[in-house]
Coordinates of C-alpha atoms in Angstrom, one line a residue:
X18 CA 1.8 -2.8 -32.9
X19 CA -0.4 -5.3 -31.1
X20 CA 1.1 -8.8 -30.8
X21 CA -1.2 -11.4 -32.6
X22 CA -2.1 -13.1 -29.4
X23 CA -3.1 -9.8 -27.8
X24 CA -5.5 -9.0 -30.8
X25 CA -7.0 -12.5 -30.3
X26 CA -7.5 -11.8 -26.6
X27 CA -9.0 -8.3 -27.4
X28 CA -11.5 -10.2 -30.0
X29 CA -12.6 -12.6 -27.3
X30 CA -13.5 -9.8 -24.9
X31 CA -15.5 -8.1 -27.6
X32 CA -17.4 -11.4 -28.2
X33 CA -17.9 -11.9 -24.6
X34 CA -19.6 -8.5 -24.1
X35 CA -21.6 -8.6 -27.3
X36 CA -25.4 -8.0 -27.6
X37 CA -26.0 -11.7 -27.5
X38 CA -24.8 -11.9 -23.9
X39 CA -27.7 -12.8 -21.6
X40 CA -29.4 -10.2 -19.5
X41 CA -27.7 -11.6 -16.3
X42 CA -24.3 -11.1 -17.8
X43 CA -25.2 -7.5 -19.0
X44 CA -26.2 -6.6 -15.4
X45 CA -22.9 -8.1 -14.1
X46 CA -20.9 -6.2 -16.5
X47 CA -22.7 -2.9 -15.6
X48 CA -22.0 -3.5 -12.0
X49 CA -18.2 -3.5 -12.8
X50 CA -18.4 -0.5 -15.0
X51 CA -18.5 -2.2 -18.4
X52 CA -21.2 -1.7 -20.9
X53 CA -21.9 -1.9 -24.7
X54 CA -20.1 1.4 -25.4
X55 CA -17.4 1.1 -23.0
X56 CA -14.1 2.0 -24.7
X57 CA -11.0 0.3 -23.5
X58 CA -9.4 1.8 -20.4
X59 CA -5.6 1.6 -19.8
X60 CA -4.7 0.8 -16.3
X61 CA -1.8 -0.1 -14.2
X62 CA -1.7 -3.9 -13.9
X63 CA -1.7 -3.5 -9.9
X64 CA -4.9 -1.5 -10.2
X65 CA -6.4 -4.2 -12.3
X66 CA -5.4 -6.7 -9.7
X67 CA -7.3 -4.6 -7.0
X68 CA -10.4 -4.2 -9.3
X69 CA -10.3 -8.0 -9.8
X70 CA -10.2 -8.7 -6.1
X71 CA -13.0 -6.2 -5.5
X72 CA -15.1 -8.0 -8.2
X73 CA -14.6 -11.1 -6.1
X74 CA -16.1 -9.2 -3.1
X75 CA -13.0 -9.5 -1.1
X76 CA -13.2 -7.2 2.0
X77 CA -10.0 -7.6 3.8
X78 CA -6.3 -8.3 2.8
X79 CA -4.0 -9.5 5.7
X80 CA -0.4 -9.2 5.7
X81 CA 3.0 -7.6 5.5
X82 CA 3.9 -5.7 2.3
X83 CA 7.5 -5.3 1.1
X84 CA 9.2 -3.2 -1.6
X85 CA 8.1 -5.6 -4.4
X86 CA 4.3 -5.0 -3.4
X87 CA 4.6 -1.2 -3.5
X88 CA 2.5 -0.7 -6.6
X89 CA -0.1 -3.1 -5.1
X90 CA -0.1 -1.3 -2.1
X91 CA -0.6 2.0 -3.9
X92 CA -3.5 0.4 -5.6
X93 CA -5.0 -0.6 -2.4
X94 CA -4.8 3.0 -1.0
X95 CA -8.1 4.0 -2.5
X96 CA -9.8 0.8 -2.7
X97 CA -12.8 -0.3 -0.4
X98 CA -10.7 -3.5 0.4
X99 CA -9.2 -3.0 4.0
X100 CA -5.6 -3.7 4.4
X101 CA -5.0 -5.4 7.8
X102 CA -1.2 -5.1 8.5
X103 CA -0.1 -8.0 10.9
X104 CA 3.2 -8.5 12.6
X105 CA 4.1 -11.8 11.1
X106 CA 3.0 -13.3 7.7
X107 CA 2.0 -16.7 9.4
X108 CA -0.5 -14.8 11.4
X109 CA -1.9 -13.1 8.3
X110 CA -2.3 -16.4 6.7
X111 CA -4.0 -18.0 9.6
X112 CA -6.6 -14.9 9.6
X113 CA -7.2 -15.4 5.9
X114 CA -7.8 -19.0 6.2
X115 CA -10.1 -18.3 9.0
X116 CA -12.2 -15.7 7.0
X117 CA -12.5 -18.6 4.4
X118 CA -13.7 -20.9 7.1
X119 CA -16.1 -18.7 8.3
X120 CA -17.6 -17.3 5.2
X121 CA -16.9 -20.0 2.6
X122 CA -15.3 -17.2 0.4
X123 CA -11.6 -16.9 -0.1
X124 CA -9.6 -15.1 2.5
X125 CA -6.7 -13.2 1.1
X126 CA -3.2 -12.5 2.4
X127 CA -0.3 -10.6 1.2
X128 CA 3.3 -10.8 1.6
X129 CA 6.6 -9.8 -0.3
X130 CA 9.1 -12.3 -1.8
X131 CA 11.6 -14.7 -0.3
X132 CA 11.3 -14.9 3.6
X133 CA 7.9 -13.0 3.7
X134 CA 6.4 -15.6 1.3
X135 CA 8.1 -18.7 3.0
X136 CA 6.5 -17.7 6.1
X137 CA 3.1 -18.5 4.6
X138 CA 3.9 -22.2 4.2
X139 CA 2.4 -23.1 7.4
X140 CA -0.9 -21.2 6.8
X141 CA -1.1 -22.6 3.2
X142 CA -0.9 -26.3 4.8
X143 CA -3.3 -25.1 7.5
X144 CA -5.8 -24.1 4.9
X145 CA -5.1 -26.8 2.4
X146 CA -5.4 -29.8 4.9
X147 CA -8.5 -28.5 6.6
X148 CA -10.3 -27.2 3.6
X149 CA -10.3 -23.5 4.0
X150 CA -10.5 -21.3 1.0
X151 CA -7.5 -18.8 0.9
X152 CA -5.7 -16.9 -1.6
X153 CA -2.0 -15.9 -1.0
X154 CA -0.4 -12.9 -3.1
X155 CA 3.2 -12.7 -2.9
X156 CA 5.8 -10.3 -4.7
X157 CA 8.9 -11.0 -6.5
X158 CA 11.9 -9.2 -8.1
X159 CA 11.5 -8.1 -11.6
X160 CA 11.4 -11.3 -14.1
X161 CA 12.2 -9.3 -17.3
X162 CA 15.4 -7.7 -16.1
X163 CA 16.8 -7.8 -12.7
X164 CA 19.9 -5.9 -11.3
X165 CA 20.1 -7.7 -7.9
X166 CA 21.1 -11.1 -9.1
X167 CA 19.6 -13.8 -6.9
X168 CA 19.2 -11.7 -3.7
X169 CA 16.3 -12.9 -1.8
X170 CA 14.8 -15.0 -4.8
X171 CA 13.5 -18.3 -4.0
X172 CA 11.1 -20.3 -6.2
X173 CA 8.0 -19.7 -4.2
X174 CA 5.5 -20.9 -6.9
X175 CA 7.5 -24.2 -6.9
X176 CA 7.4 -24.2 -3.1
X177 CA 3.6 -23.7 -3.0
X178 CA 2.7 -26.4 -5.5
X179 CA 2.4 -29.2 -3.0
X180 CA 0.8 -27.0 -0.5
X181 CA -2.0 -25.6 -2.6
X182 CA -4.5 -26.3 -5.2
X183 CA -3.2 -23.8 -7.6
X184 CA 0.2 -21.8 -7.7
X185 CA 0.8 -19.3 -10.6
X186 CA 3.4 -16.5 -11.4
X187 CA 1.7 -13.6 -13.3
X188 CA 3.9 -12.9 -16.5
X189 CA 1.6 -10.4 -18.1
X190 CA -0.8 -7.9 -16.8
X191 CA -3.5 -9.1 -19.4
X192 CA -3.8 -12.3 -17.5
X193 CA -4.6 -10.9 -14.2
X194 CA -8.4 -11.0 -14.4
X195 CA -8.5 -14.6 -15.6
X196 CA -5.8 -15.7 -13.0
X197 CA -7.7 -14.1 -10.0
X198 CA -11.1 -15.5 -11.2
X199 CA -9.6 -18.9 -11.7
X200 CA -7.7 -18.9 -8.4
X201 CA -10.9 -17.8 -6.3
X202 CA -12.9 -20.3 -8.1
X203 CA -10.5 -23.2 -7.5
X204 CA -10.0 -22.1 -3.8
X205 CA -13.7 -22.1 -3.2
X206 CA -14.8 -25.2 -5.0
X207 CA -15.2 -28.3 -3.1
X208 CA -12.8 -29.5 -1.6
X209 CA -11.8 -26.0 -0.8
X210 CA -8.1 -25.0 0.1
X211 CA -5.2 -22.8 -0.6
X212 CA -4.2 -20.9 -3.9
X213 CA -1.3 -18.8 -4.7
X214 CA -0.5 -16.0 -7.2
X215 CA 3.0 -14.2 -7.5
X216 CA 3.0 -10.8 -8.9
X217 CA 6.5 -9.7 -9.8
X218 CA 7.2 -6.0 -9.4
X219 CA 7.9 -5.1 -12.9
X220 CA 4.6 -6.6 -13.9
X221 CA 2.7 -4.9 -11.5
X222 CA 3.8 -1.5 -12.9
X223 CA 2.9 -2.3 -16.5
X224 CA -0.2 -1.4 -18.1
X225 CA -3.0 -3.1 -19.6
X226 CA -6.6 -2.8 -21.0
X227 CA -7.7 -6.0 -19.2
X228 CA -10.6 -5.7 -16.9
X229 CA -12.3 -8.2 -14.4
X230 CA -14.5 -10.9 -15.4
X231 CA -18.0 -11.1 -14.3
X232 CA -18.8 -13.8 -11.7
X233 CA -21.7 -16.1 -12.3
X234 CA -23.1 -18.5 -9.8
X235 CA -22.5 -22.2 -10.1
X236 CA -25.0 -24.9 -8.7
X237 CA -23.2 -27.8 -7.2
X238 CA -24.3 -31.2 -8.8
X239 CA -27.0 -33.5 -6.8
X240 CA -26.6 -37.1 -6.0
X241 CA -27.6 -39.7 -8.6
X242 CA -31.0 -41.3 -7.8
X243 CA -29.5 -44.9 -7.7
X244 CA -27.2 -43.9 -5.1
X245 CA -30.1 -42.4 -3.1
X246 CA -32.1 -45.6 -3.6
X247 CA -29.2 -47.7 -2.4
X248 CA -28.7 -45.6 0.7
X249 CA -32.5 -45.7 1.6
X250 CA -32.3 -49.5 1.4
X251 CA -29.2 -49.9 3.6
X252 CA -30.8 -47.5 6.0
X253 CA -34.0 -49.3 6.1
X254 CA -32.3 -52.6 6.6
X255 CA -30.0 -51.6 9.5
X256 CA -30.7 -52.4 13.0
X257 CA -28.4 -49.9 14.7
X258 CA -27.6 -47.0 12.4
X259 CA -25.6 -43.9 13.6
X260 CA -25.1 -40.5 11.9
X261 CA -21.6 -39.2 12.0
X262 CA -21.1 -35.4 11.0
X263 CA -17.8 -34.1 10.0
X264 CA -15.9 -31.1 8.7
X265 CA -17.5 -30.9 5.2
X266 CA -21.0 -30.5 6.8
X267 CA -19.7 -27.4 8.8
X268 CA -18.4 -25.7 5.5
X269 CA -21.7 -25.3 3.7
X270 CA -25.2 -24.6 5.1
X271 CA -26.3 -28.1 5.9
X272 CA -27.6 -27.2 9.5
X273 CA -31.2 -27.0 8.6
X274 CA -31.4 -30.3 6.6
X275 CA -29.4 -32.4 9.1
X276 CA -31.5 -31.1 12.0
X277 CA -34.6 -31.9 10.1
X278 CA -33.2 -35.2 9.3
X279 CA -32.2 -36.1 12.9
X280 CA -35.8 -34.7 14.3
X281 CA -37.7 -36.8 11.5
X282 CA -36.0 -40.2 11.7
X283 CA -34.7 -39.9 15.2
X284 CA -31.3 -41.1 14.4
X285 CA -28.5 -41.0 17.1
X286 CA -25.5 -38.9 15.9
X287 CA -22.0 -37.9 16.8
X288 CA -19.4 -35.6 15.5
X289 CA -15.7 -35.3 14.6
X290 CA -13.9 -32.6 16.2
X291 CA -14.5 -30.2 13.1
X292 CA -18.0 -31.2 12.7
X293 CA -19.2 -29.8 16.1
X294 CA -22.3 -27.6 16.1
X295 CA -23.6 -28.5 12.8
X296 CA -26.5 -30.0 14.7
X297 CA -26.9 -28.4 18.2
X298 CA -25.1 -30.6 20.8
X299 CA -28.1 -30.1 23.3
X300 CA -30.2 -32.3 21.0
X301 CA -31.4 -35.5 22.7
X302 CA -30.0 -37.8 20.0
X303 CA -26.3 -36.3 20.4
X304 CA -24.1 -39.0 21.6
X305 CA -20.8 -37.1 21.7
X306 CA -17.7 -35.9 19.7
X307 CA -14.9 -38.0 18.7
X308 CA -12.3 -36.2 20.4
X309 CA -10.0 -39.5 20.7
X310 CA -9.8 -42.2 17.9
X311 CA -10.9 -45.0 20.5
X312 CA -12.0 -46.1 23.8
X313 CA -14.2 -43.2 24.8
X314 CA -18.0 -43.3 25.7
X315 CA -18.8 -42.4 22.1
X316 CA -16.8 -45.1 20.8
X317 CA -19.1 -47.6 22.5
X318 CA -22.0 -46.3 20.6
X319 CA -19.9 -46.4 17.3
X320 CA -19.0 -50.2 17.9
X321 CA -22.7 -50.8 18.5
X322 CA -23.5 -49.5 15.1
X323 CA -24.1 -51.8 12.1
X324 CA -24.3 -48.7 9.8
X325 CA -22.6 -45.5 9.8
X326 CA -24.0 -42.6 7.7
X327 CA -20.9 -40.6 7.4
X328 CA -21.8 -37.0 6.3
X329 CA -18.8 -34.7 5.4
X330 CA -16.0 -36.7 6.9
X331 CA -12.6 -36.3 5.4
X332 CA -9.7 -38.7 6.3
X333 CA -7.4 -35.6 6.9
X334 CA -9.1 -35.6 10.2
X335 CA -7.9 -38.0 12.9
X336 CA -9.9 -40.9 12.5
X337 CA -13.2 -40.9 14.5
X338 CA -13.4 -44.7 14.0
X339 CA -11.5 -47.5 12.4
X340 CA -13.0 -49.8 9.7
X341 CA -12.1 -53.6 9.5
X342 CA -12.7 -55.7 6.6
X343 CA -15.7 -58.0 7.1
X344 CA -16.6 -56.4 10.5
X345 CA -19.3 -53.8 11.3
X346 CA -20.0 -51.0 10.6
X347 CA -20.8 -50.7 7.1
X348 CA -20.4 -46.9 6.0
X349 CA -22.3 -44.7 3.7
X350 CA -19.9 -41.7 2.5
X351 CA -22.1 -38.7 2.0
X352 CA -19.8 -35.8 0.5
X353 CA -19.3 -33.3 -2.1
X354 CA -16.6 -35.5 -3.4
X355 CA -15.8 -39.1 -3.5
X356 CA -14.1 -40.9 -0.6
X357 CA -10.3 -40.9 0.0
X358 CA -9.7 -44.6 0.7
X359 CA -7.2 -45.7 3.1
X360 CA -6.7 -48.9 5.4
X361 CA -9.0 -47.6 8.0
X362 CA -11.8 -45.9 5.6
X363 CA -13.2 -47.8 2.7
X364 CA -16.8 -47.0 2.6
X365 CA -19.3 -49.6 1.0
X366 CA -21.6 -46.9 -0.5
X367 CA -20.6 -43.3 -1.8
X368 CA -23.3 -40.7 -2.2
X369 CA -21.6 -37.9 -4.1
X370 CA -23.2 -34.4 -4.4
X371 CA -24.5 -31.5 -2.5
X372 CA -24.7 -32.6 1.0
X373 CA -27.8 -30.7 2.0
X374 CA -29.6 -31.9 -1.0
X375 CA -28.5 -35.4 -0.4
X376 CA -29.8 -35.2 3.3
X377 CA -33.1 -33.6 2.0
X378 CA -33.7 -36.4 -0.4
X379 CA -33.0 -39.1 2.2
X380 CA -35.4 -37.2 4.6
X381 CA -38.3 -36.9 2.2
X382 CA -37.8 -40.7 1.3
X383 CA -38.2 -41.7 5.0
X384 CA -40.8 -39.2 6.2
X385 CA -43.8 -41.2 5.4
X386 CA -42.4 -44.5 6.8
X387 CA -39.5 -43.7 9.1
X388 CA -37.6 -46.9 10.3
X389 CA -38.1 -48.0 13.9
X390 CA -34.7 -48.7 15.6
X391 CA -33.8 -49.8 19.0
X392 CA -31.8 -47.1 20.5
X393 CA -32.1 -48.0 24.1
X394 CA -28.6 -49.2 24.3
X395 CA -26.9 -46.0 23.0
X396 CA -29.2 -43.9 25.0
X397 CA -28.2 -45.6 28.2
X398 CA -24.5 -45.1 27.1
X399 CA -25.5 -41.2 26.6
X400 CA -26.7 -41.1 30.2
X401 CA -23.5 -42.5 31.5
X402 CA -21.5 -40.2 29.3
X403 CA -23.5 -37.2 30.3
X404 CA -22.8 -38.0 34.1
X405 CA -19.2 -38.6 33.3
X406 CA -18.9 -35.3 31.8
X407 CA -20.0 -33.4 34.9
X408 CA -16.7 -34.8 36.6
X409 CA -14.5 -31.8 37.4
X410 CA -16.9 -29.2 36.2
X411 CA -16.8 -27.5 39.9
X412 CA -13.6 -29.0 41.0
X413 CA -12.0 -26.4 43.3
X414 CA -8.3 -27.5 42.8
X415 CA -5.7 -24.9 41.6
X416 CA -4.1 -24.8 39.1
X417 CA -7.3 -25.7 37.5
X418 CA -8.5 -28.8 36.0
X419 CA -9.3 -28.7 32.2
X420 CA -13.0 -29.7 33.0
X421 CA -13.4 -26.7 35.1
X422 CA -11.8 -24.5 32.4
X423 CA -14.1 -25.6 29.9
X424 CA -17.4 -25.7 32.0
X425 CA -16.9 -22.0 33.2
X426 CA -16.2 -20.8 29.8
X427 CA -19.2 -22.5 28.3
X428 CA -21.5 -20.9 30.9
X429 CA -20.1 -17.4 30.0
X430 CA -20.1 -17.6 26.3
X431 CA -23.4 -17.1 24.4
X432 CA -24.8 -19.7 21.9
X433 CA -23.4 -17.8 19.0
X434 CA -20.4 -16.7 20.7
X435 CA -17.0 -18.2 18.9
X436 CA -14.3 -20.0 20.6
X437 CA -11.0 -20.4 18.9
X438 CA -8.7 -22.9 19.9
X439 CA -4.8 -23.1 19.4
X440 CA -3.4 -26.7 19.5
X441 CA -2.5 -28.4 22.9
X442 CA -3.7 -30.9 25.6
X443 CA -6.8 -28.7 26.2
X444 CA -8.1 -29.3 22.7
X445 CA -9.1 -32.8 23.6
X446 CA -11.2 -31.6 26.6
X447 CA -12.9 -28.7 24.6
X448 CA -13.8 -31.4 21.9
X449 CA -15.3 -33.8 24.4
X450 CA -16.8 -31.2 26.9
X451 CA -17.6 -27.9 25.2
X452 CA -21.1 -28.2 23.7
X453 CA -21.4 -26.3 20.4
X454 CA -24.9 -24.9 19.8
X455 CA -24.4 -23.5 16.4
X456 CA -22.1 -24.2 13.4
X457 CA -18.6 -22.9 13.4
X458 CA -18.8 -21.6 17.2
X459 CA -15.9 -23.9 18.2
X460 CA -13.0 -23.5 15.8
X461 CA -10.3 -26.1 16.1
X462 CA -7.9 -27.7 13.9
X463 CA -7.9 -31.3 13.6
X464 CA -6.0 -31.5 10.2
X465 CA -2.7 -29.8 10.4
X466 CA -3.3 -29.2 14.0
X467 CA -0.5 -26.6 14.0
X468 CA 0.3 -24.4 16.9
X469 CA 0.1 -20.7 16.8
X470 CA -3.2 -20.3 15.0
X471 CA -5.5 -19.8 17.9
X472 CA -5.0 -15.9 18.3
X473 CA -4.9 -15.1 14.6
X474 CA -8.1 -17.3 14.1
X475 CA -9.9 -15.3 17.0
X476 CA -8.7 -12.0 15.5
X477 CA -10.4 -12.8 12.2
X478 CA -13.6 -13.9 13.8
X479 CA -13.5 -10.6 15.8
X480 CA -13.0 -8.7 12.7
X481 CA -15.8 -10.5 10.8
X482 CA -18.3 -10.5 13.9
X483 CA -17.4 -7.7 16.0
X484 CA -21.1 -7.9 17.7
X485 CA -20.3 -11.4 19.0
X486 CA -18.3 -12.6 22.0
X487 CA -15.0 -13.9 20.8
X488 CA -12.4 -16.0 22.8
X489 CA -9.1 -17.3 21.8
X490 CA -7.9 -20.3 24.0
X491 CA -4.2 -20.9 23.8
X492 CA -1.5 -23.0 25.6
X493 CA 1.5 -21.2 26.9
X494 CA 3.4 -22.9 24.1
X495 CA 1.2 -22.0 21.3
X496 CA 0.4 -18.5 22.4
X497 CA 3.9 -17.3 22.3
X498 CA 4.3 -18.4 18.8
X499 CA 2.1 -15.5 17.7
X500 CA 1.8 -13.4 20.7
X501 CA 3.2 -10.4 18.9
X502 CA -0.3 -10.0 17.3
X503 CA -1.6 -8.6 20.4
X504 CA -0.3 -5.2 19.1
X505 CA -2.5 -5.7 16.1
X506 CA -5.4 -6.4 18.3
X507 CA -4.8 -3.2 20.1
X508 CA -4.3 -1.2 16.9
X509 CA -7.5 -2.4 15.6
X510 CA -9.2 -2.3 19.0
X511 CA -10.6 -5.9 18.5
X512 CA -13.0 -7.1 21.2
X513 CA -11.8 -10.4 22.0
X514 CA -10.6 -12.4 25.2
X515 CA -7.3 -14.3 25.1
X516 CA -7.1 -17.3 27.5
X517 CA -3.4 -18.5 28.1
X518 CA -3.7 -21.9 29.6
X519 CA -0.2 -22.2 31.5
X520 CA 1.2 -25.5 32.3
X521 CA 4.8 -24.2 31.7
X522 CA 5.7 -26.8 29.0
X523 CA 4.4 -28.6 25.8
X524 CA 1.7 -30.3 27.7
X525 CA 0.3 -32.6 24.7
X526 CA 4.0 -34.2 24.1
X527 CA 4.4 -34.6 27.8
X528 CA 1.2 -36.6 27.8
X529 CA 2.6 -38.7 25.0
X530 CA 6.0 -39.0 26.3
X531 CA 4.6 -40.4 29.7
X532 CA 2.1 -42.6 27.9
X533 CA 5.1 -44.2 25.9
X534 CA 7.2 -44.6 29.1
X535 CA 9.8 -42.3 28.0
X536 CA 11.9 -40.4 30.5
X537 CA 10.7 -36.9 31.1
X538 CA 12.9 -34.7 29.0
X539 CA 13.1 -31.6 26.8
X540 CA 9.5 -30.3 27.0
X541 CA 9.6 -27.8 30.1
X542 CA 9.3 -24.1 29.6
X543 CA 10.2 -20.9 31.0
X544 CA 7.6 -18.2 30.3
X545 CA 7.3 -14.3 30.7
X546 CA 5.0 -12.8 33.3
X547 CA 1.8 -12.9 30.9
X548 CA -0.1 -10.1 32.6
X549 CA 3.0 -7.7 32.5
X550 CA 3.5 -8.8 29.0
X551 CA -0.1 -8.2 27.9
X552 CA 0.0 -4.9 29.7
X553 CA 3.1 -3.8 27.8
X554 CA 1.1 -4.1 24.6
X555 CA -1.8 -2.1 26.0
X556 CA -3.9 -5.2 26.7
X557 CA -5.7 -5.5 30.0
X558 CA -4.1 -8.6 31.7
X559 CA -5.7 -10.8 34.5
X560 CA -4.2 -13.7 36.2
X561 CA -6.3 -16.5 37.9
X562 CA -5.1 -17.3 41.5
X563 CA -8.0 -19.5 42.7
X564 CA -10.5 -21.6 40.7
X565 CA -13.4 -19.4 42.0
X566 CA -11.7 -16.3 40.4
X567 CA -11.7 -17.8 36.9
X568 CA -15.5 -17.5 36.1
X569 CA -15.7 -13.8 37.6
X570 CA -12.6 -12.8 35.3
X571 CA -14.4 -14.4 32.4
X572 CA -17.7 -12.5 33.2
X573 CA -15.9 -9.2 33.3
X574 CA -13.8 -9.5 30.2
X575 CA -17.0 -10.9 28.1
X576 CA -19.9 -8.9 29.6
X577 CA -18.9 -5.9 31.6
X578 CA -15.4 -4.6 30.6
X579 CA -14.9 -2.1 28.0
X580 CA -14.7 -3.0 24.3
X581 CA -10.9 -4.2 23.4
X582 CA -8.8 -6.9 23.9
X583 CA -8.1 -8.8 27.1
X584 CA -5.9 -11.5 28.3
X585 CA -6.5 -13.9 31.3
X586 CA -3.5 -16.2 32.3
X587 CA -5.0 -19.6 33.7
X588 CA -2.7 -22.0 35.6
X589 CA -3.7 -25.4 34.6
X590 CA -2.8 -29.0 35.6
X591 CA -3.3 -32.1 33.5
X592 CA -2.3 -34.7 35.8
X593 CA -5.9 -35.9 36.9
X594 CA -7.3 -35.3 33.4
X595 CA -4.4 -37.5 31.7
X596 CA -5.4 -40.4 34.2
X597 CA -8.8 -40.1 33.0
X598 CA -7.7 -40.6 29.4
X599 CA -5.2 -43.1 30.2
X600 CA -6.8 -45.4 32.8
X601 CA -10.4 -44.6 33.5
X602 CA -11.8 -44.2 30.2
X603 CA -10.4 -47.5 28.6
X604 CA -11.8 -49.2 31.6
X605 CA -15.2 -47.7 31.4
X606 CA -15.2 -48.4 27.5
X607 CA -14.5 -52.0 28.3
X608 CA -17.0 -52.5 31.1
X609 CA -19.8 -50.6 28.9
X610 CA -18.9 -52.7 25.8
X611 CA -19.0 -56.0 27.8
X612 CA -22.5 -55.4 29.2
X613 CA -23.9 -55.9 25.5
X614 CA -23.5 -59.7 25.5
X615 CA -24.0 -60.2 21.7
X616 CA -21.5 -58.6 19.3
X617 CA -23.0 -56.4 16.7
X618 CA -23.2 -58.1 13.4
X619 CA -24.2 -57.1 9.9
X620 CA -27.4 -58.7 9.1
X621 CA -28.0 -60.6 5.9
X622 CA -30.6 -58.0 4.8
X623 CA -28.1 -55.1 5.3
X624 CA -25.3 -57.2 3.6
X625 CA -27.6 -57.7 0.9
X626 CA -28.6 -54.0 0.5
X627 CA -24.9 -53.0 0.3
X628 CA -23.6 -52.7 -3.2
X629 CA -21.6 -55.8 -4.2
X630 CA -17.8 -55.2 -4.7
X631 CA -16.7 -55.2 -8.3
X632 CA -15.2 -58.6 -9.6

């Protein structure tokens, strides 16, 4: 006998699939095998779970199954979804998050209960802070009757709540289709992030008549006309406007509109670390990347600005500039969602809606009478910056300086090649010096900034784009946190090159330790023979022994060697590079800034164009 709520659920399904359904819905239902005359089909809940994931166009599931996932594993056996077994759950989570980052569709990862599930927490934070859509599926002991007490049981759903947008335990097979649909929807909608579903083993083995929900397209809202009008007024009244492109612009297809906007109105632009490549960085109006929060060449241009049009920026990134009350610049916040205000970011105008549409509206309004701005100062700063960026690109010193590491790699990687960074001192130099010519071709994490993500990110990129040149750039510390995934690379025959930049220590923290005038302590490492280590997995290993060897090895690995994973150990020394950051750049910043005698001010016209604060 059916329980009353089950009957109501069935009635709702009949109504949803009635003759009154729109044609698009009927077509969608047909695609998943449901028609007007379809009789209820009883399936195992784990089978329905897999069907629901197939319905969401999930192509890969990364992870390590356990005994609590055996029903789900068996259901995956005959599915077109490819199961990618990794050597650690954290790596699986990073791979799923990178799939989300590159496709905009939720990447999926799988683990067992307890220790397997807790290994997902860093990857969950990685996806959540950076805005990468990702779904985690974890197992659990039976919830209706358990014969193992509390063995391995941790409240994973409760753990995941502060790390995700959505976390639920599945307590009935009938709920699987709606929970999968809702979890994926929440993961992918702005602002994207991590979601979690827990499937207990006794629920997975039950049967249900539930079936996947059809997926209908959703159009994002567009910005209000009054906000567009106010933005146009502020832009027209600015003397030194600057466009700043952040991570949100890299998540959706905004490249075309932003490029047309820059070309049409000739507005100088800078990027955050995670906004690199949205507009090609060989553009004449590109002024640089905010690799640091202050006192770099790019900050001379930022401090000159009286208005910043901030597109897709999120305060989760290390601040590219700091706002001060009553001082320039004023800020227009353009994003899918409202600004998260803190003590260094409080925009005067928020234009909320689809970014590409907002930029298109601004472009169309400005195209007949584009404003005329004096960009001579920032263009002269750009010339100085471009000359400064040539420092060290052919430096013969060994171990290599980071500028040489970046420059030689940039020459060997095609414009559509993908370079995935781990986290370390080299990230600053890649952000400053590596020009990205296309969106999402330099993947770095400036949100959680976790070590250990570089290799798994490159693996996901290689799986999605086997035709492209893929490079993982890791420090010796970060590489060893997930180096076991070299075996996964070999097993899958992934075509990627791993650079291990070896300074025998935690270089970023050493820099901070020295800068803070602390005694040197606790940050030196002993490392394995990286070439022998790579060879032991079946990965061809190389070791650079002179500066000139580095480029030749890169060329061989990327262009002439057989398909498969390779590893290059690159000894690196940050001593000179750190002096540039600590001494030379602050002096150059102050000198260049002082050359502009008059301080930038907010004109009366711009001040009056900005919205008045609420009383």
